[in-house]
mmCIF file of C-alpha atoms in Angstrom:
data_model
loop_
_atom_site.group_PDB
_atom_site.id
_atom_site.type_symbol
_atom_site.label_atom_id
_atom_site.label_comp_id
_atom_site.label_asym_id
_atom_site.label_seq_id
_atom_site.Cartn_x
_atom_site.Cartn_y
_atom_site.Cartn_z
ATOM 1 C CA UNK N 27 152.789 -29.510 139.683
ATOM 2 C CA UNK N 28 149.987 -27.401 141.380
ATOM 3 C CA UNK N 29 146.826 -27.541 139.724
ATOM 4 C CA UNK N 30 146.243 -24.186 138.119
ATOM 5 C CA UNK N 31 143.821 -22.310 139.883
ATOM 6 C CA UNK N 32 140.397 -21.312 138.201
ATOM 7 C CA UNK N 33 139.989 -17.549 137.114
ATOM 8 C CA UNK N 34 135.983 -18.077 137.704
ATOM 9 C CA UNK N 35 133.878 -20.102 139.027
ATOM 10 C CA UNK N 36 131.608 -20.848 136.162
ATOM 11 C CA UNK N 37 132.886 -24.717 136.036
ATOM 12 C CA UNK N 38 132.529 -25.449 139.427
ATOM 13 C CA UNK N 39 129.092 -23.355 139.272
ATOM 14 C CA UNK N 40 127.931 -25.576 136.451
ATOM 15 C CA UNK N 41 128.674 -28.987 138.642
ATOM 16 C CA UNK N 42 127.510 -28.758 141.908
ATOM 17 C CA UNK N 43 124.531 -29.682 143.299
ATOM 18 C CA UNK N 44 121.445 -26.505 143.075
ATOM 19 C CA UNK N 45 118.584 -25.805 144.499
ATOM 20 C CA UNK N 46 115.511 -23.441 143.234
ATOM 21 C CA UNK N 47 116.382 -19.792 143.804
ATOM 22 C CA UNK N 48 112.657 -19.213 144.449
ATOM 23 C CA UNK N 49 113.365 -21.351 147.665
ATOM 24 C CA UNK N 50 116.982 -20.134 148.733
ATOM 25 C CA UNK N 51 115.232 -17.004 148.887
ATOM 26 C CA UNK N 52 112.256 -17.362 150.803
ATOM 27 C CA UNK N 53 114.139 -19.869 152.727
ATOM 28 C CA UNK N 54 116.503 -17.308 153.923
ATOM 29 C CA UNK N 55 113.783 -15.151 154.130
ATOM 30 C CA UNK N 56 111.788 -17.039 156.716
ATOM 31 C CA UNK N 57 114.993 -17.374 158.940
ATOM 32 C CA UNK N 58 115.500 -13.693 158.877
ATOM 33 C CA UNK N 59 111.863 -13.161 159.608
ATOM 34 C CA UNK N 60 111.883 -15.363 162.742
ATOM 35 C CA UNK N 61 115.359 -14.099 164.064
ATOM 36 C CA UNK N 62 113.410 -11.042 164.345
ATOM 37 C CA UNK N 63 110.342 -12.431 165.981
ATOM 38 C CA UNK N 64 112.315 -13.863 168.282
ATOM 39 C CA UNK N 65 115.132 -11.524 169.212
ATOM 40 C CA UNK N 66 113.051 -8.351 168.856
ATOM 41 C CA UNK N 67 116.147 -6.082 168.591
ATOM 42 C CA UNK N 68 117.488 -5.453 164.969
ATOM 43 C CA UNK N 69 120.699 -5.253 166.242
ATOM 44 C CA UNK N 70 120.613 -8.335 168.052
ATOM 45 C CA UNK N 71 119.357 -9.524 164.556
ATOM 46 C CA UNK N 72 122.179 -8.760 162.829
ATOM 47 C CA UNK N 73 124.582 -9.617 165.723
ATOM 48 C CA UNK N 74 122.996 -12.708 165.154
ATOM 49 C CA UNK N 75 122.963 -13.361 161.530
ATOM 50 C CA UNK N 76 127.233 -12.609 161.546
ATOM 51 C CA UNK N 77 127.097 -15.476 164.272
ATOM 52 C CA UNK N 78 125.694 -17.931 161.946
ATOM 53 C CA UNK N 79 127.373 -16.607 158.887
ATOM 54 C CA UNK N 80 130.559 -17.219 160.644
ATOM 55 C CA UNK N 81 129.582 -20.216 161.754
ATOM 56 C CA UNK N 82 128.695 -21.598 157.849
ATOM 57 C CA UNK N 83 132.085 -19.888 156.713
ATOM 58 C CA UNK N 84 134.063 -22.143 158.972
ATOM 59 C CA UNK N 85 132.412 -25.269 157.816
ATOM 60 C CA UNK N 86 132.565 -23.957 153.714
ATOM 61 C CA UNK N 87 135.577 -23.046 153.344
ATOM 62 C CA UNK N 88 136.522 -26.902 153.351
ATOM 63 C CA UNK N 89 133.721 -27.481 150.933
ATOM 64 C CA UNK N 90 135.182 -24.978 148.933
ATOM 65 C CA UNK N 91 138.637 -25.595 148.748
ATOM 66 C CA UNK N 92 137.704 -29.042 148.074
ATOM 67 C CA UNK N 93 135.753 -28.145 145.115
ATOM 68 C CA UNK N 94 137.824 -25.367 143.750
ATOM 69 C CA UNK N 95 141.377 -26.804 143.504
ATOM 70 C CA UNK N 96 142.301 -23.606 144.301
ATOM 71 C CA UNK N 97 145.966 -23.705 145.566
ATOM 72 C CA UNK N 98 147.656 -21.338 148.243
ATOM 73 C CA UNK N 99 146.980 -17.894 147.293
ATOM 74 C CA UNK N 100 150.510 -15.805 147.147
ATOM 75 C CA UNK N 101 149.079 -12.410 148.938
ATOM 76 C CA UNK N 102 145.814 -10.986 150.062
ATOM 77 C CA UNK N 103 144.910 -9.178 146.771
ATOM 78 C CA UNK N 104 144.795 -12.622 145.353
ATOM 79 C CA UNK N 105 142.689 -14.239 148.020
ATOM 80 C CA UNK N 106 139.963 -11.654 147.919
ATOM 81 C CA UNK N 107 139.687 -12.105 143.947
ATOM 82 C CA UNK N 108 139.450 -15.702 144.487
ATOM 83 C CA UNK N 109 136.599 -15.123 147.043
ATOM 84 C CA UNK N 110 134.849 -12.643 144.576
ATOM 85 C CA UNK N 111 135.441 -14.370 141.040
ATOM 86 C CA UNK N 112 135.397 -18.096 142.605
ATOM 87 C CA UNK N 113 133.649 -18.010 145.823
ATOM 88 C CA UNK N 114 130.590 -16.132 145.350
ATOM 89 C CA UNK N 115 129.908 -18.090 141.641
ATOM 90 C CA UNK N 116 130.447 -21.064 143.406
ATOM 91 C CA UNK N 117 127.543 -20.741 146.231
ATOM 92 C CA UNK N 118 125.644 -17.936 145.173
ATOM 93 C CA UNK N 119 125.829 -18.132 141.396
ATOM 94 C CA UNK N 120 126.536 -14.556 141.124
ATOM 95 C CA UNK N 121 130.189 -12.858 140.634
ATOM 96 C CA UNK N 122 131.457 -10.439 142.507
ATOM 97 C CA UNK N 123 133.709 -7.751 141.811
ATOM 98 C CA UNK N 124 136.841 -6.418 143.742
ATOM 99 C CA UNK N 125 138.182 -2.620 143.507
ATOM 100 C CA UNK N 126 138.895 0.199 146.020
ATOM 101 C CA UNK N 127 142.755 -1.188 147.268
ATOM 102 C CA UNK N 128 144.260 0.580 150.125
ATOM 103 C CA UNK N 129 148.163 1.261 149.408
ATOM 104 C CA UNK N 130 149.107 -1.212 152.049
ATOM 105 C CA UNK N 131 146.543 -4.172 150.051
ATOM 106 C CA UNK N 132 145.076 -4.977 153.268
ATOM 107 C CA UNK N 133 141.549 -3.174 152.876
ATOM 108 C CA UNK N 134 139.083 -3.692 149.805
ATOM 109 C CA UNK N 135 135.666 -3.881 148.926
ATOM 110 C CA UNK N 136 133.736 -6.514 147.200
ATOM 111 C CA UNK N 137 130.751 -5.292 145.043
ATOM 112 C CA UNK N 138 128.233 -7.346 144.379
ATOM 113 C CA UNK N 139 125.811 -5.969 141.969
ATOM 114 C CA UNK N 140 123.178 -8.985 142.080
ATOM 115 C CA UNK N 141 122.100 -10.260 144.737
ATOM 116 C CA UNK N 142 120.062 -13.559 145.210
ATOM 117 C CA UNK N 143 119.093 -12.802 148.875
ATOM 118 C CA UNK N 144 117.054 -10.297 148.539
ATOM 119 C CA UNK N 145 115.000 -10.738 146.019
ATOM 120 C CA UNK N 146 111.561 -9.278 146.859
ATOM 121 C CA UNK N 147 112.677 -7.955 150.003
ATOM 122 C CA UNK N 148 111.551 -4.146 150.755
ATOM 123 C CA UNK N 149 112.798 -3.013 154.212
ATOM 124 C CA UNK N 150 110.265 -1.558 156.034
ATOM 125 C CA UNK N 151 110.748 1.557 158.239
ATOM 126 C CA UNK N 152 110.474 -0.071 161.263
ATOM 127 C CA UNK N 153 113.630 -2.218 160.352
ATOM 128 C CA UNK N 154 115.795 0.133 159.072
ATOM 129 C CA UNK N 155 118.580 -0.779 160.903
ATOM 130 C CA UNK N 156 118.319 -3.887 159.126
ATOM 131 C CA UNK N 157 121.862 -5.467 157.673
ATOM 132 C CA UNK N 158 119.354 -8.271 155.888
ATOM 133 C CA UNK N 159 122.144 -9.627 154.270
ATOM 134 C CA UNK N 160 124.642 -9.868 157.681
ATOM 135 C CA UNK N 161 125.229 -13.800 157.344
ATOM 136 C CA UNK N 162 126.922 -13.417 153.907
ATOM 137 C CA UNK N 163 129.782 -10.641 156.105
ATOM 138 C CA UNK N 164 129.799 -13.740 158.659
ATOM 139 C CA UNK N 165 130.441 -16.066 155.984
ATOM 140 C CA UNK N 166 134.046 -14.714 154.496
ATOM 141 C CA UNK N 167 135.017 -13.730 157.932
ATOM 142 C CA UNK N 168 134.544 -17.425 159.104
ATOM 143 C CA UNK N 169 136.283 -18.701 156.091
ATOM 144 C CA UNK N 170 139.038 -16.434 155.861
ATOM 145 C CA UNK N 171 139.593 -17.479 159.557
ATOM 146 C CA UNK N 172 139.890 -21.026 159.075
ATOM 147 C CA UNK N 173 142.528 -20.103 156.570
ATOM 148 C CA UNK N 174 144.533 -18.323 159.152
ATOM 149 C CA UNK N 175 143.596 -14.819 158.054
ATOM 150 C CA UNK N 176 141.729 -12.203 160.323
ATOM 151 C CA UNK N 177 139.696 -10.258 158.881
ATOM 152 C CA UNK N 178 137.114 -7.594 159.786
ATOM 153 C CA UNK N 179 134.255 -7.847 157.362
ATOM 154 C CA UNK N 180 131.462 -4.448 157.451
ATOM 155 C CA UNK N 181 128.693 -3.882 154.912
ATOM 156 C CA UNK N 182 129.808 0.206 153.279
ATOM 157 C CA UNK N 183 126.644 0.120 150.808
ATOM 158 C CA UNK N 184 122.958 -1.541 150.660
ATOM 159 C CA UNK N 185 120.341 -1.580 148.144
ATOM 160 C CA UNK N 186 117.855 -2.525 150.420
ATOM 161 C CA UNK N 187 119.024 1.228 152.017
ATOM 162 C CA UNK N 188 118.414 3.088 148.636
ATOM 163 C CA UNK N 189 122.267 2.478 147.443
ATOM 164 C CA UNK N 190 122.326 1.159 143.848
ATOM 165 C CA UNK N 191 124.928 -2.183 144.608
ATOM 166 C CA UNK N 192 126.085 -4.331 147.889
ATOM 167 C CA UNK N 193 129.462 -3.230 148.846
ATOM 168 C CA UNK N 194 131.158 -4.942 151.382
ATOM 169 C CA UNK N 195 134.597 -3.906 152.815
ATOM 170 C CA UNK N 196 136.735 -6.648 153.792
ATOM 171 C CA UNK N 197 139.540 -5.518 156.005
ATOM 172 C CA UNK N 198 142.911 -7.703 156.827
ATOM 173 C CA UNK N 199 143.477 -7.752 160.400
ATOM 174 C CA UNK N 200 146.313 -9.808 160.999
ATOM 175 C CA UNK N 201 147.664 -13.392 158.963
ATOM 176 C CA UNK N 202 148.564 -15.642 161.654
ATOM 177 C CA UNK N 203 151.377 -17.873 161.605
ATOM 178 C CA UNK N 204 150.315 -21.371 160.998
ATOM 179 C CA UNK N 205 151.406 -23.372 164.262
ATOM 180 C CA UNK N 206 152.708 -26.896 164.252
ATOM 181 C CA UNK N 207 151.300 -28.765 167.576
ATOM 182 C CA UNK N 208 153.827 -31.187 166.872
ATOM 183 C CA UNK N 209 157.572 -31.587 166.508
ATOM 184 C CA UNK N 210 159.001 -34.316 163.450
ATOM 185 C CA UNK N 211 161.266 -36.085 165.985
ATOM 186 C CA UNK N 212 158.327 -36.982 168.037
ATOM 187 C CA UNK V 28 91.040 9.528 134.019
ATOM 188 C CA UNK V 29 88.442 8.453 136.597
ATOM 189 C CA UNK V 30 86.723 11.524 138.198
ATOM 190 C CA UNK V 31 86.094 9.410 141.423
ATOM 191 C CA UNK V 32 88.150 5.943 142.420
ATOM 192 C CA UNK V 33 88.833 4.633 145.317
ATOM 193 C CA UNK V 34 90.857 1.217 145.854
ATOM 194 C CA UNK V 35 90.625 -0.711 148.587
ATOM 195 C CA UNK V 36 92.753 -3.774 150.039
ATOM 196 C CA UNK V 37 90.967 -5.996 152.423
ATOM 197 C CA UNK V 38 92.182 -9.230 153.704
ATOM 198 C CA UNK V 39 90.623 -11.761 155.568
ATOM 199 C CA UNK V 40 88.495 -10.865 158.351
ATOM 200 C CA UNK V 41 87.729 -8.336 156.408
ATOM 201 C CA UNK V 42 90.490 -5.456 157.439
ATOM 202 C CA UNK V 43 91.175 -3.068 154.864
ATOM 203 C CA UNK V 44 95.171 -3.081 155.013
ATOM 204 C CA UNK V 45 95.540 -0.737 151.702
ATOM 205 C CA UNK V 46 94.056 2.428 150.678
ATOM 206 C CA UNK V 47 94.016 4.944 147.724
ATOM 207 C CA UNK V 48 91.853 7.590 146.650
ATOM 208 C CA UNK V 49 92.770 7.750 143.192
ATOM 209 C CA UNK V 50 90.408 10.106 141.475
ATOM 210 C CA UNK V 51 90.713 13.349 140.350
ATOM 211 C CA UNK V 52 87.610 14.897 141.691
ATOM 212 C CA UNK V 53 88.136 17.695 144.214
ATOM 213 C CA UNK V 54 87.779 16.249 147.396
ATOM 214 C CA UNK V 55 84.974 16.492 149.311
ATOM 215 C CA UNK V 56 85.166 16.879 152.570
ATOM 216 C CA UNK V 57 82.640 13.528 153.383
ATOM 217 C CA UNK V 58 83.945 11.586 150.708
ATOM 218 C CA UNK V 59 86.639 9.192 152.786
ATOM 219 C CA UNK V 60 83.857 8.073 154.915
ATOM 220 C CA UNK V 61 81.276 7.672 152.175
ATOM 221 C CA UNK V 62 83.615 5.489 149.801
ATOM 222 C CA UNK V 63 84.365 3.344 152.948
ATOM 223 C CA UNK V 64 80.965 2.764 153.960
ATOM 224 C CA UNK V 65 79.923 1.693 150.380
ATOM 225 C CA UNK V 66 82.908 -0.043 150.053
ATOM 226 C CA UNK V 67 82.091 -2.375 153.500
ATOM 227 C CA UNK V 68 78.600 -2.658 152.172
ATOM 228 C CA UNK V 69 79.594 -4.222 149.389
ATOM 229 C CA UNK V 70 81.524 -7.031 151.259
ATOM 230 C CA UNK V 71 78.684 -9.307 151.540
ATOM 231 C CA UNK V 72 77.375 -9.129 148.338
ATOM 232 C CA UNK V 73 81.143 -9.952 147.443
ATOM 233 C CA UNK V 74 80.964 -13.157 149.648
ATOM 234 C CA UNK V 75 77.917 -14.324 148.188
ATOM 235 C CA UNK V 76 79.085 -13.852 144.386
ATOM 236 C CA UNK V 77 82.784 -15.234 144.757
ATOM 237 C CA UNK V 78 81.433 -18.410 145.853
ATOM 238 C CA UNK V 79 78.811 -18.754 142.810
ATOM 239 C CA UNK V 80 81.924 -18.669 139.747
ATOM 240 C CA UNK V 81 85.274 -19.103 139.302
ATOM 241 C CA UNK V 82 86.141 -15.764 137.678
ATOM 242 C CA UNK V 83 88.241 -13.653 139.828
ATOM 243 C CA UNK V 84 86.788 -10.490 138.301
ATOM 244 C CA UNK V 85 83.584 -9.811 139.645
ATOM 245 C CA UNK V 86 82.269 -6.200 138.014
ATOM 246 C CA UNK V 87 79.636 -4.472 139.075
ATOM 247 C CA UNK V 88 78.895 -6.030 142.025
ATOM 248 C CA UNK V 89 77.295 -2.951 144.137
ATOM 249 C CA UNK V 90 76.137 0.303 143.260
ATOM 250 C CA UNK V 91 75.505 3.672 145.043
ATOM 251 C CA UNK V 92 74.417 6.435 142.930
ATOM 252 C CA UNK V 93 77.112 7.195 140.349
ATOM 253 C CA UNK V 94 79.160 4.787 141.981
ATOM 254 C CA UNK V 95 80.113 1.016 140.869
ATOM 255 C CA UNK V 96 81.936 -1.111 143.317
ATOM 256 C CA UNK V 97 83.957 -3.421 140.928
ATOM 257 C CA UNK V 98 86.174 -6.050 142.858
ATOM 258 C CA UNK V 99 88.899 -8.749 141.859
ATOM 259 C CA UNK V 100 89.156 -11.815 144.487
ATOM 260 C CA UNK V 101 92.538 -13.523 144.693
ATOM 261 C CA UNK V 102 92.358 -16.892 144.728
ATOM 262 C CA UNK V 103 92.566 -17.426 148.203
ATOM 263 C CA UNK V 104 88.864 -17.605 148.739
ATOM 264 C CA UNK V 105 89.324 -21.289 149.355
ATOM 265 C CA UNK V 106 91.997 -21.084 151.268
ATOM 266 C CA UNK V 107 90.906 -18.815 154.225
ATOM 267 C CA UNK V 108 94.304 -17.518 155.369
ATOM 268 C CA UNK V 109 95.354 -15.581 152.292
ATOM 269 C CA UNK V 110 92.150 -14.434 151.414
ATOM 270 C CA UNK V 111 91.874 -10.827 149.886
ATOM 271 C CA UNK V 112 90.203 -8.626 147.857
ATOM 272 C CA UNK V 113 90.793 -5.776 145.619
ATOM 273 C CA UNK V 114 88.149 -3.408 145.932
ATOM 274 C CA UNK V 115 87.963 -0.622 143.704
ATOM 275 C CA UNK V 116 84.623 1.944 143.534
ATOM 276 C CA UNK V 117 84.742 3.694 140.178
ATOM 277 C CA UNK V 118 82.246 5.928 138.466
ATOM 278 C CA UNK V 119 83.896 5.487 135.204
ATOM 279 C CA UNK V 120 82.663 2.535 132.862
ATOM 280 C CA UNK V 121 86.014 1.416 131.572
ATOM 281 C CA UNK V 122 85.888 -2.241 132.250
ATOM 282 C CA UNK V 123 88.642 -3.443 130.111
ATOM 283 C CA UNK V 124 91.068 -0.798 132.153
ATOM 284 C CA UNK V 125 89.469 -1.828 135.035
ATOM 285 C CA UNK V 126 90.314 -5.253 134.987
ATOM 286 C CA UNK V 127 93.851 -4.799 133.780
ATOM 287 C CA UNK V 128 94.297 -2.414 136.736
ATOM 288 C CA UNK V 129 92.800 -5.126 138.714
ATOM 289 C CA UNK V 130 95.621 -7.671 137.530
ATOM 290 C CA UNK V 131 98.729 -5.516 137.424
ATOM 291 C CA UNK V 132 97.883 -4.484 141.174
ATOM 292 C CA UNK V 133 97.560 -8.553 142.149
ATOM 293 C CA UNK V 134 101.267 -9.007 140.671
ATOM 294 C CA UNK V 135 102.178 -5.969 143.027
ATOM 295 C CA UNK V 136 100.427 -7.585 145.506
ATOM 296 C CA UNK V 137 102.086 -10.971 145.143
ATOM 297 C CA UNK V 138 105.568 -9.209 145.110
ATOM 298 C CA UNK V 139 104.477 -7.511 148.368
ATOM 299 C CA UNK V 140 103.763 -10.933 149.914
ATOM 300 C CA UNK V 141 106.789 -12.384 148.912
ATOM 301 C CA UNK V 142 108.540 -9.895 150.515
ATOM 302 C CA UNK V 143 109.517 -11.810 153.927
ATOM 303 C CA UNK V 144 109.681 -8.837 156.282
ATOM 304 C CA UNK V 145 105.595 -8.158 155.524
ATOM 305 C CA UNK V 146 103.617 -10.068 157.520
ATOM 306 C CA UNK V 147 100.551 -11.005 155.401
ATOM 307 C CA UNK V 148 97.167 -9.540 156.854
ATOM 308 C CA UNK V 149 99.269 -6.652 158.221
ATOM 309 C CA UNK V 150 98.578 -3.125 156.351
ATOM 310 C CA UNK V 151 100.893 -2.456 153.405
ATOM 311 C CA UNK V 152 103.223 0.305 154.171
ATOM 312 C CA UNK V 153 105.488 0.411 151.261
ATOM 313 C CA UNK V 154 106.306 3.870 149.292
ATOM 314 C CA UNK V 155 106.986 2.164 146.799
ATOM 315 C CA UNK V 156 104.142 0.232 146.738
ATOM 316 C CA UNK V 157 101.509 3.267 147.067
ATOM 317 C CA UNK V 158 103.931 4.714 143.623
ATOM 318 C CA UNK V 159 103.221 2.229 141.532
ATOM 319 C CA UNK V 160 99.478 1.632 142.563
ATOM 320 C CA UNK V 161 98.954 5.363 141.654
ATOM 321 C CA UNK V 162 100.917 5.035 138.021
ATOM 322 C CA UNK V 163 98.488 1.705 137.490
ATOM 323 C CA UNK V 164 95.867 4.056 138.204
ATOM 324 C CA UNK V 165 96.646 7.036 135.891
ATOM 325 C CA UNK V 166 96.783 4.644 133.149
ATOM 326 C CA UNK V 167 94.138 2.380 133.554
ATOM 327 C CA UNK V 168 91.342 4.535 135.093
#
């Protein structure tokens, strides 16, 4: 039998390896800070920060579905509360919530109401068109690739933009098929 | 209430990257200029003192009439990059206030610098900043 998978992360959380938030902070901080030294645009910036966020997605979703014995998820409604109860506990230590369906259950939003990344951080005007927290958008689109889903992943509300929570819409492209390279006979 | 305060932010090399006139005296039309000038005077009369003791309070270290330049040195001084001082020229004699204003300001002030998108030495721009400086002032001053 399937092992039963967890409502919430809090387990996991409490197992894996941590590091100061002090440091994840600033740490992200200081990458953020140079992207924009050296790209000068903002939106280059954030094009940016998606880029690598997609490119840590791709590499964590094996991390975390190692980790999570989390077994197939039976629709998209599921997978998104396993990303928001599971996922963000696991690697951010905070938990997410998910509301605002569509009919169809291919659209939803993840609020996050605490946010580690931005601790500290104050936007200033020149940077307004700031997403500062792009890479974590990157992230769930990379890993909800590797897991054959498409998804289109846009930030709706900021705190660093005067909104009170992070919401992020998460929107269901396609599923594709999962393609065998080989044939059994062969 | 102080009748006349003005605080001042300088870093190193001595470039004044904060600035509040916090009093509640009508303005006069010179004043800006005079509380700067005092203000710079007093810079190396601060360099001279912060090296003699450890406190980071130094009151009363210039005076100009009415006025007392009090100032509150971060603890930088050794290390040259973040050094900065809070300058604040007062006529009132409310030295306990003072110094609590002093401290609650260098917790802003450390927030501010944590904040990765300021570039330290660069001139604080923050609203929100300026708010709370002014509420520390109303109730310390």
């Amino acid at each position: 039998m399937a092992p039963v998978a967890p409502r919430s992360g809090d387990a996991i959380f409490a197992n894996i390896e941590r590091v100061n938030a002090e440091l994840f902070t600033l740490t992200y901080g200081a990458i953020v800070r140079q992207l924009l030294t050296d790209l000068e645009e903002v939106e280059e910036v954030n094009k940016q920060l998606d880029q690598m966020g997609y490119n840590i997605g791709i590499r964590l979703i094996d991390e975390f579905l190692a980790k999570s014995n989390v077994s197939r998820c039976v629709d998209f409604r599921e997978t998104a509360d396993v990303i928001a109860k599971v996922g963000f506990k696991m690697f951010l230590g905070v938990t997410a919530s998910v509301t605002n369906w569509d009919a169809e259950g291919t659209c939803c939003s993840i609020v996050l109401e605490d946010n580690p990344l931005v601790d500290f951080v104050e936007l200033p005007d020149n940077y307004q068109g700031l997403y500062y927290c792009n890479i974590l958008s990157g992230v769930i689109r990379g890993a909800l690739d590797m897991v054959s889903m498409k998804a289109e992943v846009t930030w709706l509300r900021d705190a660093l933009r005067g909104d009170d929570v992070f919401e992020l819409q998460v929107k269901l492209l396609k599923q594709v098929p999962e393609e065998y390279p080989y044939k059994d006979d062969e | 209430m102080a009748t006349t305060a003005c605080f001042i932010i300088v870093s190193r090399n001595d470039i004044p990257i904060y600035e509040a006139e916090v009093g509640v005296a009508a303005k006069r039309e010179d004043a800006a200029q005079l509380h700067q000038f005092i203000l710079h005077a007093a810079l190396d009369v601060v360099q001279d003192l912060a090296w003699t003791t450890s406190a980071m309070y130094l009151k009363s270290v210039d005076r100009f009439n009415e006025l007392v330049v009090s100032v509150y040195v971060t603890a930088g001084h050794i290390l040259y990059f973040i050094h900065t001082r809070l300058m604040l020229l007062h006529d009132s004699r409310n030295d306990d206030g003072i110094k609590s204003f002093f401290q609650e300001v260098h917790e802003l002030y450390i927030k501010t610098l944590l904040n990765p998108l300021y570039l330290p030495g660069s001139r604080i721009t923050s609203s929100h900043f300026d708010t709370k400086v002014r509420a520390l002032a109303r109730k310390y001053l």
